[in-house]
Amino acid sequence: MTAADEKEAEAMYARAEAHPAGAGFPFELARIQLAHGVRLRHTQGPKAARPVLVRAAESFERLGARGWAERAQAELRSSGAPARASLSYLTALTWQERRIAELAASGLTNKEIGARMHLSPRTVSSHLYRVFPKLGVTSRAALRDALGKTGAGGEV
């Protein structure tokens, strides 16, 4: 692709994303943003693509288009952005899983969480085993960050 083609493609994406009717078609707008982000990642590098991909992922999540949101998140990860908890994953947590995640994020051990919630430490561990993939995390520190970013973390 020549420099003129690059410039023309960028102008077309900008025009499509700024179109006045775009607000009335949020799914199509998010798909345009996703395509734009993928193109930017391949032509200008991952740093240039991240803001566009974040907008696309957030739009898909708000629309409940889980498959498209996951694709946008995958593109974000490919651009070097850290994995982020999806709001749709948080709604998939039961109240007990959410409470256990909050307590674990606050620094309590499985035994301490179990004592507070009248559960065995093994049951707490089992809940955390299911919570981590739902939030896309692999450690308690990341759990704390995921809950904090989504506003689901609370004071305990």
JSON list of N, CA and C in Angstrom, two decimals, residues 58-93:
[
{"chain": "A", "resi": 58, "resn": "GLU", "atom": "N", "xyz": [-15.45, -1.67, 24.34]},
{"chain": "A", "resi": 58, "resn": "GLU", "atom": "CA", "xyz": [-16.43, -1.11, 25.27]},
{"chain": "A", "resi": 58, "resn": "GLU", "atom": "C", "xyz": [-17.82, -1.02, 24.63]},
{"chain": "A", "resi": 59, "resn": "SER", "atom": "N", "xyz": [-17.86, -0.65, 23.36]},
{"chain": "A", "resi": 59, "resn": "SER", "atom": "CA", "xyz": [-19.15, -0.58, 22.67]},
{"chain": "A", "resi": 59, "resn": "SER", "atom": "C", "xyz": [-19.80, -1.95, 22.57]},
{"chain": "A", "resi": 60, "resn": "PHE", "atom": "N", "xyz": [-19.03, -2.95, 22.19]},
{"chain": "A", "resi": 60, "resn": "PHE", "atom": "CA", "xyz": [-19.58, -4.30, 22.08]},
{"chain": "A", "resi": 60, "resn": "PHE", "atom": "C", "xyz": [-20.08, -4.80, 23.43]},
{"chain": "A", "resi": 61, "resn": "GLU", "atom": "N", "xyz": [-19.34, -4.49, 24.51]},
{"chain": "A", "resi": 61, "resn": "GLU", "atom": "CA", "xyz": [-19.78, -4.91, 25.84]},
{"chain": "A", "resi": 61, "resn": "GLU", "atom": "C", "xyz": [-21.09, -4.23, 26.22]},
{"chain": "A", "resi": 62, "resn": "ARG", "atom": "N", "xyz": [-21.19, -2.93, 25.97]},
{"chain": "A", "resi": 62, "resn": "ARG", "atom": "CA", "xyz": [-22.44, -2.21, 26.28]},
{"chain": "A", "resi": 62, "resn": "ARG", "atom": "C", "xyz": [-23.61, -2.79, 25.50]},
{"chain": "A", "resi": 63, "resn": "LEU", "atom": "N", "xyz": [-23.35, -3.23, 24.27]},
{"chain": "A", "resi": 63, "resn": "LEU", "atom": "CA", "xyz": [-24.41, -3.77, 23.42]},
{"chain": "A", "resi": 63, "resn": "LEU", "atom": "C", "xyz": [-24.73, -5.23, 23.75]},
{"chain": "A", "resi": 64, "resn": "GLY", "atom": "N", "xyz": [-23.92, -5.85, 24.57]},
{"chain": "A", "resi": 64, "resn": "GLY", "atom": "CA", "xyz": [-24.14, -7.25, 24.91]},
{"chain": "A", "resi": 64, "resn": "GLY", "atom": "C", "xyz": [-23.70, -8.21, 23.82]},
{"chain": "A", "resi": 65, "resn": "ALA", "atom": "N", "xyz": [-22.88, -7.74, 22.90]},
{"chain": "A", "resi": 65, "resn": "ALA", "atom": "CA", "xyz": [-22.36, -8.58, 21.81]},
{"chain": "A", "resi": 65, "resn": "ALA", "atom": "C", "xyz": [-21.10, -9.27, 22.30]},
{"chain": "A", "resi": 66, "resn": "ARG", "atom": "N", "xyz": [-21.30, -10.31, 23.08]},
{"chain": "A", "resi": 66, "resn": "ARG", "atom": "CA", "xyz": [-20.19, -10.95, 23.79]},
{"chain": "A", "resi": 66, "resn": "ARG", "atom": "C", "xyz": [-19.12, -11.49, 22.85]},
{"chain": "A", "resi": 67, "resn": "GLY", "atom": "N", "xyz": [-19.52, -12.16, 21.77]},
{"chain": "A", "resi": 67, "resn": "GLY", "atom": "CA", "xyz": [-18.53, -12.70, 20.83]},
{"chain": "A", "resi": 67, "resn": "GLY", "atom": "C", "xyz": [-17.68, -11.61, 20.21]},
{"chain": "A", "resi": 68, "resn": "TRP", "atom": "N", "xyz": [-18.31, -10.53, 19.82]},
{"chain": "A", "resi": 68, "resn": "TRP", "atom": "CA", "xyz": [-17.57, -9.40, 19.24]},
{"chain": "A", "resi": 68, "resn": "TRP", "atom": "C", "xyz": [-16.69, -8.73, 20.30]},
{"chain": "A", "resi": 69, "resn": "ALA", "atom": "N", "xyz": [-17.18, -8.63, 21.52]},
{"chain": "A", "resi": 69, "resn": "ALA", "atom": "CA", "xyz": [-16.38, -8.04, 22.60]},
{"chain": "A", "resi": 69, "resn": "ALA", "atom": "C", "xyz": [-15.14, -8.89, 22.86]},
{"chain": "A", "resi": 70, "resn": "GLU", "atom": "N", "xyz": [-15.31, -10.21, 22.84]},
{"chain": "A", "resi": 70, "resn": "GLU", "atom": "CA", "xyz": [-14.16, -11.10, 23.04]},
{"chain": "A", "resi": 70, "resn": "GLU", "atom": "C", "xyz": [-13.15, -10.95, 21.90]},
{"chain": "A", "resi": 71, "resn": "ARG", "atom": "N", "xyz": [-13.64, -10.79, 20.68]},
{"chain": "A", "resi": 71, "resn": "ARG", "atom": "CA", "xyz": [-12.73, -10.59, 19.54]},
{"chain": "A", "resi": 71, "resn": "ARG", "atom": "C", "xyz": [-11.95, -9.29, 19.71]},
{"chain": "A", "resi": 72, "resn": "ALA", "atom": "N", "xyz": [-12.65, -8.23, 20.11]},
{"chain": "A", "resi": 72, "resn": "ALA", "atom": "CA", "xyz": [-11.98, -6.94, 20.32]},
{"chain": "A", "resi": 72, "resn": "ALA", "atom": "C", "xyz": [-10.96, -7.05, 21.46]},
{"chain": "A", "resi": 73, "resn": "GLN", "atom": "N", "xyz": [-11.33, -7.78, 22.52]},
{"chain": "A", "resi": 73, "resn": "GLN", "atom": "CA", "xyz": [-10.38, -7.98, 23.63]},
{"chain": "A", "resi": 73, "resn": "GLN", "atom": "C", "xyz": [-9.16, -8.76, 23.16]},
{"chain": "A", "resi": 74, "resn": "ALA", "atom": "N", "xyz": [-9.36, -9.75, 22.30]},
{"chain": "A", "resi": 74, "resn": "ALA", "atom": "CA", "xyz": [-8.24, -10.52, 21.76]},
{"chain": "A", "resi": 74, "resn": "ALA", "atom": "C", "xyz": [-7.31, -9.61, 20.94]},
{"chain": "A", "resi": 75, "resn": "GLU", "atom": "N", "xyz": [-7.90, -8.73, 20.15]},
{"chain": "A", "resi": 75, "resn": "GLU", "atom": "CA", "xyz": [-7.09, -7.78, 19.38]},
{"chain": "A", "resi": 75, "resn": "GLU", "atom": "C", "xyz": [-6.32, -6.84, 20.32]},
{"chain": "A", "resi": 76, "resn": "LEU", "atom": "N", "xyz": [-6.97, -6.44, 21.40]},
{"chain": "A", "resi": 76, "resn": "LEU", "atom": "CA", "xyz": [-6.30, -5.59, 22.39]},
{"chain": "A", "resi": 76, "resn": "LEU", "atom": "C", "xyz": [-5.11, -6.32, 23.00]},
{"chain": "A", "resi": 77, "resn": "ARG", "atom": "N", "xyz": [-5.31, -7.58, 23.37]},
{"chain": "A", "resi": 77, "resn": "ARG", "atom": "CA", "xyz": [-4.20, -8.36, 23.93]},
{"chain": "A", "resi": 77, "resn": "ARG", "atom": "C", "xyz": [-3.08, -8.49, 22.90]},
{"chain": "A", "resi": 78, "resn": "SER", "atom": "N", "xyz": [-3.43, -8.65, 21.63]},
{"chain": "A", "resi": 78, "resn": "SER", "atom": "CA", "xyz": [-2.43, -8.74, 20.57]},
{"chain": "A", "resi": 78, "resn": "SER", "atom": "C", "xyz": [-1.65, -7.44, 20.43]},
{"chain": "A", "resi": 79, "resn": "SER", "atom": "N", "xyz": [-2.29, -6.34, 20.82]},
{"chain": "A", "resi": 79, "resn": "SER", "atom": "CA", "xyz": [-1.61, -5.05, 20.74]},
{"chain": "A", "resi": 79, "resn": "SER", "atom": "C", "xyz": [-0.77, -4.78, 21.98]},
{"chain": "A", "resi": 80, "resn": "GLY", "atom": "N", "xyz": [-0.74, -5.75, 22.91]},
{"chain": "A", "resi": 80, "resn": "GLY", "atom": "CA", "xyz": [0.08, -5.59, 24.11]},
{"chain": "A", "resi": 80, "resn": "GLY", "atom": "C", "xyz": [-0.65, -4.99, 25.28]},
{"chain": "A", "resi": 81, "resn": "ALA", "atom": "N", "xyz": [-1.94, -4.73, 25.15]},
{"chain": "A", "resi": 81, "resn": "ALA", "atom": "CA", "xyz": [-2.72, -4.19, 26.27]},
{"chain": "A", "resi": 81, "resn": "ALA", "atom": "C", "xyz": [-2.98, -5.31, 27.27]},
{"chain": "A", "resi": 82, "resn": "PRO", "atom": "N", "xyz": [-2.97, -4.99, 28.56]},
{"chain": "A", "resi": 82, "resn": "PRO", "atom": "CA", "xyz": [-3.24, -6.03, 29.55]},
{"chain": "A", "resi": 82, "resn": "PRO", "atom": "C", "xyz": [-4.68, -6.51, 29.45]},
{"chain": "A", "resi": 83, "resn": "ALA", "atom": "N", "xyz": [-4.91, -7.76, 29.84]},
{"chain": "A", "resi": 83, "resn": "ALA", "atom": "CA", "xyz": [-6.27, -8.30, 29.86]},
{"chain": "A", "resi": 83, "resn": "ALA", "atom": "C", "xyz": [-7.10, -7.49, 30.85]},
{"chain": "A", "resi": 84, "resn": "ARG", "atom": "N", "xyz": [-8.33, -7.25, 30.49]},
{"chain": "A", "resi": 84, "resn": "ARG", "atom": "CA", "xyz": [-9.20, -6.42, 31.31]},
{"chain": "A", "resi": 84, "resn": "ARG", "atom": "C", "xyz": [-10.48, -7.20, 31.57]},
{"chain": "A", "resi": 85, "resn": "ALA", "atom": "N", "xyz": [-11.02, -7.00, 32.74]},
{"chain": "A", "resi": 85, "resn": "ALA", "atom": "CA", "xyz": [-12.28, -7.67, 33.05]},
{"chain": "A", "resi": 85, "resn": "ALA", "atom": "C", "xyz": [-13.41, -7.06, 32.27]},
{"chain": "A", "resi": 86, "resn": "SER", "atom": "N", "xyz": [-14.22, -7.90, 31.78]},
{"chain": "A", "resi": 86, "resn": "SER", "atom": "CA", "xyz": [-15.39, -7.47, 31.04]},
{"chain": "A", "resi": 86, "resn": "SER", "atom": "C", "xyz": [-16.56, -7.30, 31.99]},
{"chain": "A", "resi": 87, "resn": "LEU", "atom": "N", "xyz": [-17.39, -6.31, 31.73]},
{"chain": "A", "resi": 87, "resn": "LEU", "atom": "CA", "xyz": [-18.57, -6.12, 32.55]},
{"chain": "A", "resi": 87, "resn": "LEU", "atom": "C", "xyz": [-19.50, -7.31, 32.44]},
{"chain": "A", "resi": 88, "resn": "SER", "atom": "N", "xyz": [-19.56, -7.94, 31.28]},
{"chain": "A", "resi": 88, "resn": "SER", "atom": "CA", "xyz": [-20.44, -9.09, 31.12]},
{"chain": "A", "resi": 88, "resn": "SER", "atom": "C", "xyz": [-19.95, -10.26, 31.98]},
{"chain": "A", "resi": 89, "resn": "TYR", "atom": "N", "xyz": [-18.62, -10.37, 32.19]},
{"chain": "A", "resi": 89, "resn": "TYR", "atom": "CA", "xyz": [-18.14, -11.43, 33.04]},
{"chain": "A", "resi": 89, "resn": "TYR", "atom": "C", "xyz": [-18.53, -11.16, 34.49]},
{"chain": "A", "resi": 90, "resn": "LEU", "atom": "N", "xyz": [-18.50, -9.91, 34.90]},
{"chain": "A", "resi": 90, "resn": "LEU", "atom": "CA", "xyz": [-18.87, -9.59, 36.27]},
{"chain": "A", "resi": 90, "resn": "LEU", "atom": "C", "xyz": [-20.31, -9.93, 36.56]},
{"chain": "A", "resi": 91, "resn": "THR", "atom": "N", "xyz": [-21.18, -9.71, 35.61]},
{"chain": "A", "resi": 91, "resn": "THR", "atom": "CA", "xyz": [-22.57, -10.04, 35.85]},
{"chain": "A", "resi": 91, "resn": "THR", "atom": "C", "xyz": [-22.75, -11.55, 35.91]},
{"chain": "A", "resi": 92, "resn": "ALA", "atom": "N", "xyz": [-21.79, -12.31, 35.38]},
{"chain": "A", "resi": 92, "resn": "ALA", "atom": "CA", "xyz": [-21.87, -13.76, 35.44]},
{"chain": "A", "resi": 92, "resn": "ALA", "atom": "C", "xyz": [-21.46, -14.29, 36.81]},
{"chain": "A", "resi": 93, "resn": "LEU", "atom": "N", "xyz": [-20.85, -13.47, 37.65]},
{"chain": "A", "resi": 93, "resn": "LEU", "atom": "CA", "xyz": [-20.48, -13.89, 38.99]},
{"chain": "A", "resi": 93, "resn": "LEU", "atom": "C", "xyz": [-21.72, -13.97, 39.87]}
]
